[in-house]
Amino acid sequence: MATDGSSAGGAEPSVSLGDVTGSAFSIGGSNNTNTVRHGGAAAEAPTPQVLLDAVLELRAALVRVPRGEDRSALDAELDGVAEELETAREIRPGLAARLRAALERWAPLVESVSAATALAGLLTSLGG
């Protein structure tokens, strides 16, 4: 953790983030998460291919998560979304909400996976 640079023994620790533009990041864990999205002007909605890439990246990252009933259900949900996005010309209404619900439902599985934060950022830009 960074400090404020003072040499006083009682200085409070602090964290400084520089310029964050057009990005999403999440800080926290164990059901204590703060997600911040900076974009200035309205960001363009991601294409189906960009969303597909994020879903596949999350799917690949989940390989490190122990197998269980919850992970199998999340895998199936992500596989279904990926299949739908593979041939899509546009993102079907409701898909972003469906993905967001899946991320929330299985938050304990994905809260430590950075690919989930990236996917959540894309979903935010879709309004889902």
Short mmCIF file of N, CA and C in Angstrom, two decimals:
data_model
loop_
_atom_site.label_atom_id
_atom_site.label_comp_id
_atom_site.label_asym_id
_atom_site.label_seq_id
_atom_site.Cartn_x
_atom_site.Cartn_y
_atom_site.Cartn_z
N MET A 1 0.85 -1.16 0.00
CA MET A 1 0.00 0.00 0.00
C MET A 1 0.89 1.22 0.00
N ALA A 2 0.54 2.20 -0.77
CA ALA A 2 1.31 3.44 -0.84
C ALA A 2 0.96 4.31 0.36
N THR A 3 1.92 5.12 0.76
CA THR A 3 1.64 6.09 1.82
C THR A 3 1.67 7.47 1.23
N ASP A 4 1.30 8.44 2.03
CA ASP A 4 1.23 9.80 1.52
C ASP A 4 2.60 10.46 1.38
N GLY A 5 3.65 9.75 1.72
CA GLY A 5 5.00 10.24 1.52
C GLY A 5 5.56 10.99 2.71
N SER A 6 4.77 11.28 3.73
CA SER A 6 5.31 11.99 4.87
C SER A 6 6.08 11.03 5.74
N SER A 7 7.03 11.57 6.47
CA SER A 7 7.86 10.71 7.29
C SER A 7 7.34 10.59 8.71
N ALA A 8 6.25 11.26 9.03
CA ALA A 8 5.68 11.19 10.37
C ALA A 8 5.18 9.78 10.64
N GLY A 9 5.44 9.30 11.83
CA GLY A 9 5.08 7.94 12.18
C GLY A 9 3.60 7.67 12.18
N GLY A 10 2.75 8.71 12.39
CA GLY A 10 1.32 8.50 12.47
C GLY A 10 0.58 8.78 11.18
N ALA A 11 1.31 8.86 10.07
CA ALA A 11 0.67 9.18 8.79
C ALA A 11 -0.28 8.06 8.39
N GLU A 12 -1.44 8.46 7.90
CA GLU A 12 -2.43 7.50 7.43
C GLU A 12 -2.01 6.95 6.08
N PRO A 13 -2.17 5.66 5.84
CA PRO A 13 -1.89 5.12 4.51
C PRO A 13 -2.89 5.68 3.51
N SER A 14 -2.46 5.83 2.28
CA SER A 14 -3.37 6.31 1.24
C SER A 14 -3.04 5.62 -0.07
N VAL A 15 -3.99 5.61 -0.94
CA VAL A 15 -3.82 5.05 -2.27
C VAL A 15 -4.14 6.15 -3.26
N SER A 16 -3.34 6.29 -4.28
CA SER A 16 -3.57 7.32 -5.28
C SER A 16 -3.71 6.67 -6.64
N LEU A 17 -4.79 7.01 -7.34
CA LEU A 17 -4.99 6.54 -8.70
C LEU A 17 -4.82 7.73 -9.62
N GLY A 18 -4.02 7.57 -10.64
CA GLY A 18 -3.83 8.64 -11.60
C GLY A 18 -5.05 8.80 -12.48
N ASP A 19 -4.86 9.27 -13.67
CA ASP A 19 -5.94 9.50 -14.62
C ASP A 19 -6.49 8.16 -15.10
N VAL A 20 -7.76 7.94 -14.88
CA VAL A 20 -8.44 6.72 -15.33
C VAL A 20 -9.54 7.17 -16.28
N THR A 21 -9.35 6.91 -17.56
CA THR A 21 -10.30 7.36 -18.56
C THR A 21 -10.76 6.18 -19.40
N GLY A 22 -12.05 6.06 -19.62
CA GLY A 22 -12.60 5.00 -20.46
C GLY A 22 -12.35 3.62 -19.90
N SER A 23 -12.31 3.49 -18.59
CA SER A 23 -11.98 2.22 -17.96
C SER A 23 -12.96 1.89 -16.86
N ALA A 24 -12.96 0.64 -16.47
CA ALA A 24 -13.72 0.21 -15.30
C ALA A 24 -12.76 -0.50 -14.38
N PHE A 25 -12.90 -0.29 -13.09
CA PHE A 25 -12.09 -1.03 -12.15
C PHE A 25 -12.91 -1.30 -10.90
N SER A 26 -12.49 -2.30 -10.16
CA SER A 26 -13.24 -2.69 -8.98
C SER A 26 -12.26 -2.87 -7.84
N ILE A 27 -12.65 -2.39 -6.67
CA ILE A 27 -11.81 -2.50 -5.49
C ILE A 27 -12.65 -3.15 -4.42
N GLY A 28 -12.13 -4.20 -3.80
CA GLY A 28 -12.86 -4.83 -2.71
C GLY A 28 -12.95 -6.32 -2.92
N GLY A 29 -13.68 -6.97 -2.09
CA GLY A 29 -13.86 -8.41 -2.16
C GLY A 29 -14.79 -8.84 -1.04
N SER A 30 -15.14 -10.07 -1.02
CA SER A 30 -16.00 -10.63 0.02
C SER A 30 -17.26 -9.80 0.23
N ASN A 31 -17.97 -9.58 -0.87
CA ASN A 31 -19.23 -8.85 -0.86
C ASN A 31 -19.09 -7.38 -0.47
N ASN A 32 -17.90 -6.82 -0.63
CA ASN A 32 -17.67 -5.40 -0.36
C ASN A 32 -16.94 -4.83 -1.56
N THR A 33 -17.68 -4.54 -2.62
CA THR A 33 -17.06 -4.12 -3.87
C THR A 33 -17.56 -2.74 -4.27
N ASN A 34 -16.64 -1.93 -4.74
CA ASN A 34 -16.96 -0.61 -5.25
C ASN A 34 -16.45 -0.57 -6.68
N THR A 35 -17.33 -0.47 -7.65
CA THR A 35 -16.92 -0.41 -9.04
C THR A 35 -17.08 1.02 -9.52
N VAL A 36 -16.04 1.50 -10.18
CA VAL A 36 -16.05 2.87 -10.67
C VAL A 36 -15.79 2.82 -12.16
N ARG A 37 -16.60 3.54 -12.91
CA ARG A 37 -16.42 3.60 -14.36
C ARG A 37 -16.27 5.05 -14.75
N HIS A 38 -15.17 5.36 -15.41
CA HIS A 38 -14.92 6.71 -15.90
C HIS A 38 -14.96 6.67 -17.41
N GLY A 39 -15.62 7.61 -18.00
CA GLY A 39 -15.65 7.62 -19.44
C GLY A 39 -15.84 9.01 -20.02
N GLY A 40 -16.11 9.98 -19.20
CA GLY A 40 -16.34 11.32 -19.71
C GLY A 40 -17.59 11.33 -20.57
N ALA A 41 -17.41 11.46 -21.87
CA ALA A 41 -18.54 11.41 -22.80
C ALA A 41 -19.09 9.99 -22.84
N ALA A 42 -20.29 9.87 -23.34
CA ALA A 42 -20.90 8.55 -23.44
C ALA A 42 -20.04 7.63 -24.28
N ALA A 43 -19.68 6.50 -23.70
CA ALA A 43 -18.84 5.54 -24.40
C ALA A 43 -19.69 4.74 -25.38
N GLU A 44 -19.07 4.32 -26.46
CA GLU A 44 -19.78 3.49 -27.43
C GLU A 44 -20.05 2.12 -26.82
N ALA A 45 -21.18 1.56 -27.14
CA ALA A 45 -21.50 0.21 -26.69
C ALA A 45 -20.57 -0.78 -27.37
N PRO A 46 -20.16 -1.80 -26.65
CA PRO A 46 -19.28 -2.80 -27.26
C PRO A 46 -20.00 -3.59 -28.34
N THR A 47 -19.24 -4.08 -29.28
CA THR A 47 -19.79 -4.92 -30.34
C THR A 47 -20.00 -6.33 -29.79
N PRO A 48 -20.76 -7.15 -30.50
CA PRO A 48 -20.92 -8.54 -30.06
C PRO A 48 -19.56 -9.26 -29.95
N GLN A 49 -18.62 -8.95 -30.84
CA GLN A 49 -17.31 -9.61 -30.79
C GLN A 49 -16.54 -9.22 -29.54
N VAL A 50 -16.60 -7.95 -29.15
CA VAL A 50 -15.91 -7.49 -27.94
C VAL A 50 -16.51 -8.17 -26.71
N LEU A 51 -17.83 -8.24 -26.65
CA LEU A 51 -18.50 -8.91 -25.54
C LEU A 51 -18.18 -10.40 -25.53
N LEU A 52 -18.17 -11.02 -26.71
CA LEU A 52 -17.82 -12.44 -26.82
C LEU A 52 -16.41 -12.68 -26.30
N ASP A 53 -15.46 -11.83 -26.69
CA ASP A 53 -14.08 -11.98 -26.22
C ASP A 53 -14.00 -11.90 -24.70
N ALA A 54 -14.76 -10.98 -24.09
CA ALA A 54 -14.76 -10.84 -22.63
C ALA A 54 -15.38 -12.07 -21.96
N VAL A 55 -16.44 -12.60 -22.54
CA VAL A 55 -17.07 -13.82 -22.00
C VAL A 55 -16.10 -14.99 -22.08
N LEU A 56 -15.43 -15.14 -23.22
CA LEU A 56 -14.47 -16.23 -23.38
C LEU A 56 -13.27 -16.08 -22.45
N GLU A 57 -12.85 -14.84 -22.21
CA GLU A 57 -11.74 -14.60 -21.29
C GLU A 57 -12.14 -14.99 -19.87
N LEU A 58 -13.35 -14.65 -19.46
CA LEU A 58 -13.83 -15.06 -18.14
C LEU A 58 -13.94 -16.58 -18.08
N ARG A 59 -14.48 -17.18 -19.12
CA ARG A 59 -14.62 -18.66 -19.16
C ARG A 59 -13.27 -19.33 -18.99
N ALA A 60 -12.24 -18.81 -19.67
CA ALA A 60 -10.88 -19.37 -19.56
C ALA A 60 -10.31 -19.16 -18.16
N ALA A 61 -10.58 -18.00 -17.55
CA ALA A 61 -10.06 -17.72 -16.22
C ALA A 61 -10.69 -18.62 -15.16
N LEU A 62 -11.91 -19.06 -15.41
CA LEU A 62 -12.61 -19.91 -14.44
C LEU A 62 -11.99 -21.31 -14.33
N VAL A 63 -11.11 -21.65 -15.23
CA VAL A 63 -10.45 -22.96 -15.18
C VAL A 63 -9.71 -23.11 -13.84
N ARG A 64 -9.25 -22.00 -13.28
CA ARG A 64 -8.51 -22.03 -12.01
C ARG A 64 -9.42 -22.15 -10.79
N VAL A 65 -10.72 -22.00 -10.99
CA VAL A 65 -11.68 -22.08 -9.88
C VAL A 65 -12.08 -23.55 -9.72
N PRO A 66 -12.12 -24.05 -8.48
CA PRO A 66 -12.49 -25.46 -8.27
C PRO A 66 -13.85 -25.79 -8.88
N ARG A 67 -13.95 -26.99 -9.43
CA ARG A 67 -15.20 -27.46 -10.04
C ARG A 67 -16.22 -27.75 -8.96
N GLY A 68 -17.43 -27.40 -9.23
CA GLY A 68 -18.54 -27.66 -8.32
C GLY A 68 -19.83 -27.38 -9.06
N GLU A 69 -20.94 -27.54 -8.36
CA GLU A 69 -22.25 -27.33 -8.98
C GLU A 69 -22.41 -25.89 -9.46
N ASP A 70 -21.99 -24.92 -8.63
CA ASP A 70 -22.11 -23.51 -9.01
C ASP A 70 -21.26 -23.19 -10.24
N ARG A 71 -20.05 -23.67 -10.24
CA ARG A 71 -19.17 -23.39 -11.38
C ARG A 71 -19.71 -24.03 -12.65
N SER A 72 -20.25 -25.23 -12.55
CA SER A 72 -20.82 -25.89 -13.72
C SER A 72 -22.00 -25.08 -14.27
N ALA A 73 -22.82 -24.55 -13.37
CA ALA A 73 -23.96 -23.74 -13.81
C ALA A 73 -23.49 -22.44 -14.48
N LEU A 74 -22.46 -21.80 -13.91
CA LEU A 74 -21.92 -20.58 -14.51
C LEU A 74 -21.27 -20.89 -15.85
N ASP A 75 -20.53 -21.99 -15.93
CA ASP A 75 -19.93 -22.40 -17.21
C ASP A 75 -21.00 -22.57 -18.28
N ALA A 76 -22.09 -23.23 -17.92
CA ALA A 76 -23.18 -23.46 -18.88
C ALA A 76 -23.79 -22.14 -19.34
N GLU A 77 -23.99 -21.20 -18.40
CA GLU A 77 -24.54 -19.89 -18.74
C GLU A 77 -23.60 -19.15 -19.70
N LEU A 78 -22.31 -19.14 -19.39
CA LEU A 78 -21.34 -18.44 -20.24
C LEU A 78 -21.23 -19.10 -21.61
N ASP A 79 -21.29 -20.44 -21.65
CA ASP A 79 -21.25 -21.14 -22.93
C ASP A 79 -22.45 -20.78 -23.80
N GLY A 80 -23.64 -20.69 -23.18
CA GLY A 80 -24.84 -20.32 -23.91
C GLY A 80 -24.75 -18.91 -24.48
N VAL A 81 -24.24 -17.99 -23.68
CA VAL A 81 -24.08 -16.60 -24.14
C VAL A 81 -23.05 -16.55 -25.26
N ALA A 82 -21.95 -17.26 -25.11
CA ALA A 82 -20.91 -17.26 -26.14
C ALA A 82 -21.45 -17.80 -27.46
N GLU A 83 -22.22 -18.88 -27.39
CA GLU A 83 -22.81 -19.45 -28.60
C GLU A 83 -23.73 -18.45 -29.29
N GLU A 84 -24.51 -17.73 -28.49
CA GLU A 84 -25.42 -16.72 -29.04
C GLU A 84 -24.65 -15.56 -29.69
N LEU A 85 -23.54 -15.17 -29.08
CA LEU A 85 -22.78 -14.03 -29.59
C LEU A 85 -21.92 -14.37 -30.82
N GLU A 86 -21.59 -15.64 -31.01
CA GLU A 86 -20.70 -16.03 -32.11
C GLU A 86 -21.22 -15.60 -33.47
N THR A 87 -22.50 -15.62 -33.68
CA THR A 87 -23.07 -15.27 -34.99
C THR A 87 -23.90 -13.99 -34.95
N ALA A 88 -23.92 -13.31 -33.82
CA ALA A 88 -24.77 -12.13 -33.66
C ALA A 88 -24.20 -10.93 -34.42
N ARG A 89 -25.09 -10.19 -35.05
CA ARG A 89 -24.72 -8.93 -35.69
C ARG A 89 -24.88 -7.78 -34.71
N GLU A 90 -25.75 -7.99 -33.71
CA GLU A 90 -25.95 -7.00 -32.65
C GLU A 90 -26.27 -7.76 -31.37
N ILE A 91 -26.12 -7.08 -30.26
CA ILE A 91 -26.37 -7.71 -28.97
C ILE A 91 -27.87 -7.65 -28.69
N ARG A 92 -28.44 -8.82 -28.53
CA ARG A 92 -29.89 -8.94 -28.31
C ARG A 92 -30.29 -8.26 -27.01
N PRO A 93 -31.42 -7.53 -27.04
CA PRO A 93 -31.90 -6.90 -25.81
C PRO A 93 -32.09 -7.95 -24.71
N GLY A 94 -31.68 -7.61 -23.53
CA GLY A 94 -31.81 -8.53 -22.40
C GLY A 94 -30.56 -9.35 -22.13
N LEU A 95 -29.66 -9.45 -23.09
CA LEU A 95 -28.46 -10.26 -22.90
C LEU A 95 -27.56 -9.67 -21.82
N ALA A 96 -27.38 -8.34 -21.83
CA ALA A 96 -26.53 -7.71 -20.82
C ALA A 96 -27.10 -7.93 -19.43
N ALA A 97 -28.41 -7.80 -19.27
CA ALA A 97 -29.05 -8.02 -17.97
C ALA A 97 -28.88 -9.48 -17.54
N ARG A 98 -28.98 -10.39 -18.48
CA ARG A 98 -28.81 -11.82 -18.18
C ARG A 98 -27.39 -12.11 -17.70
N LEU A 99 -26.40 -11.52 -18.37
CA LEU A 99 -25.01 -11.72 -17.96
C LEU A 99 -24.74 -11.08 -16.60
N ARG A 100 -25.26 -9.87 -16.39
CA ARG A 100 -25.05 -9.20 -15.11
C ARG A 100 -25.66 -10.03 -13.98
N ALA A 101 -26.85 -10.58 -14.19
CA ALA A 101 -27.50 -11.42 -13.18
C ALA A 101 -26.65 -12.65 -12.88
N ALA A 102 -26.05 -13.22 -13.91
CA ALA A 102 -25.18 -14.39 -13.69
C ALA A 102 -23.96 -14.01 -12.86
N LEU A 103 -23.35 -12.86 -13.16
CA LEU A 103 -22.19 -12.42 -12.39
C LEU A 103 -22.56 -12.15 -10.94
N GLU A 104 -23.73 -11.58 -10.72
CA GLU A 104 -24.18 -11.32 -9.35
C GLU A 104 -24.51 -12.61 -8.62
N ARG A 105 -25.18 -13.54 -9.32
CA ARG A 105 -25.58 -14.81 -8.70
C ARG A 105 -24.37 -15.61 -8.26
N TRP A 106 -23.34 -15.60 -9.08
CA TRP A 106 -22.15 -16.39 -8.76
C TRP A 106 -20.98 -15.50 -8.37
N ALA A 107 -21.27 -14.38 -7.71
CA ALA A 107 -20.23 -13.44 -7.29
C ALA A 107 -19.11 -14.09 -6.47
N PRO A 108 -19.42 -14.99 -5.54
CA PRO A 108 -18.32 -15.60 -4.78
C PRO A 108 -17.32 -16.35 -5.66
N LEU A 109 -17.77 -16.86 -6.79
CA LEU A 109 -16.86 -17.56 -7.71
C LEU A 109 -15.99 -16.60 -8.51
N VAL A 110 -16.55 -15.45 -8.87
CA VAL A 110 -15.86 -14.57 -9.81
C VAL A 110 -15.26 -13.32 -9.19
N GLU A 111 -15.49 -13.06 -7.89
CA GLU A 111 -15.04 -11.80 -7.32
C GLU A 111 -13.54 -11.61 -7.37
N SER A 112 -12.77 -12.68 -7.43
CA SER A 112 -11.31 -12.54 -7.48
C SER A 112 -10.76 -12.70 -8.90
N VAL A 113 -11.64 -12.83 -9.88
CA VAL A 113 -11.22 -13.01 -11.28
C VAL A 113 -11.31 -11.67 -12.00
N SER A 114 -10.16 -11.15 -12.42
CA SER A 114 -10.15 -9.82 -13.05
C SER A 114 -10.95 -9.79 -14.34
N ALA A 115 -11.07 -10.91 -15.03
CA ALA A 115 -11.86 -10.96 -16.25
C ALA A 115 -13.33 -10.65 -15.97
N ALA A 116 -13.80 -10.96 -14.78
CA ALA A 116 -15.19 -10.65 -14.42
C ALA A 116 -15.38 -9.14 -14.30
N THR A 117 -14.37 -8.44 -13.79
CA THR A 117 -14.45 -6.98 -13.69
C THR A 117 -14.48 -6.35 -15.07
N ALA A 118 -13.68 -6.88 -15.98
CA ALA A 118 -13.67 -6.36 -17.35
C ALA A 118 -15.03 -6.57 -18.02
N LEU A 119 -15.61 -7.76 -17.83
CA LEU A 119 -16.92 -8.04 -18.41
C LEU A 119 -17.98 -7.13 -17.77
N ALA A 120 -17.90 -6.91 -16.49
CA ALA A 120 -18.87 -6.03 -15.81
C ALA A 120 -18.78 -4.60 -16.37
N GLY A 121 -17.58 -4.15 -16.69
CA GLY A 121 -17.42 -2.84 -17.29
C GLY A 121 -18.10 -2.72 -18.64
N LEU A 122 -17.97 -3.78 -19.44
CA LEU A 122 -18.65 -3.80 -20.74
C LEU A 122 -20.17 -3.79 -20.57
N LEU A 123 -20.65 -4.55 -19.61
CA LEU A 123 -22.09 -4.61 -19.35
C LEU A 123 -22.61 -3.26 -18.91
N THR A 124 -21.82 -2.54 -18.14
CA THR A 124 -22.22 -1.21 -17.71
C THR A 124 -22.40 -0.29 -18.91
N SER A 125 -21.51 -0.41 -19.88
CA SER A 125 -21.64 0.45 -21.06
C SER A 125 -22.85 0.08 -21.92
N LEU A 126 -23.35 -1.15 -21.74
CA LEU A 126 -24.57 -1.57 -22.43
C LEU A 126 -25.83 -1.21 -21.65
N GLY A 127 -25.63 -0.76 -20.43
CA GLY A 127 -26.78 -0.41 -19.60
C GLY A 127 -27.43 -1.61 -18.96
N GLY A 128 -26.72 -2.75 -18.92
CA GLY A 128 -27.31 -3.98 -18.39
C GLY A 128 -27.06 -4.21 -16.96
#
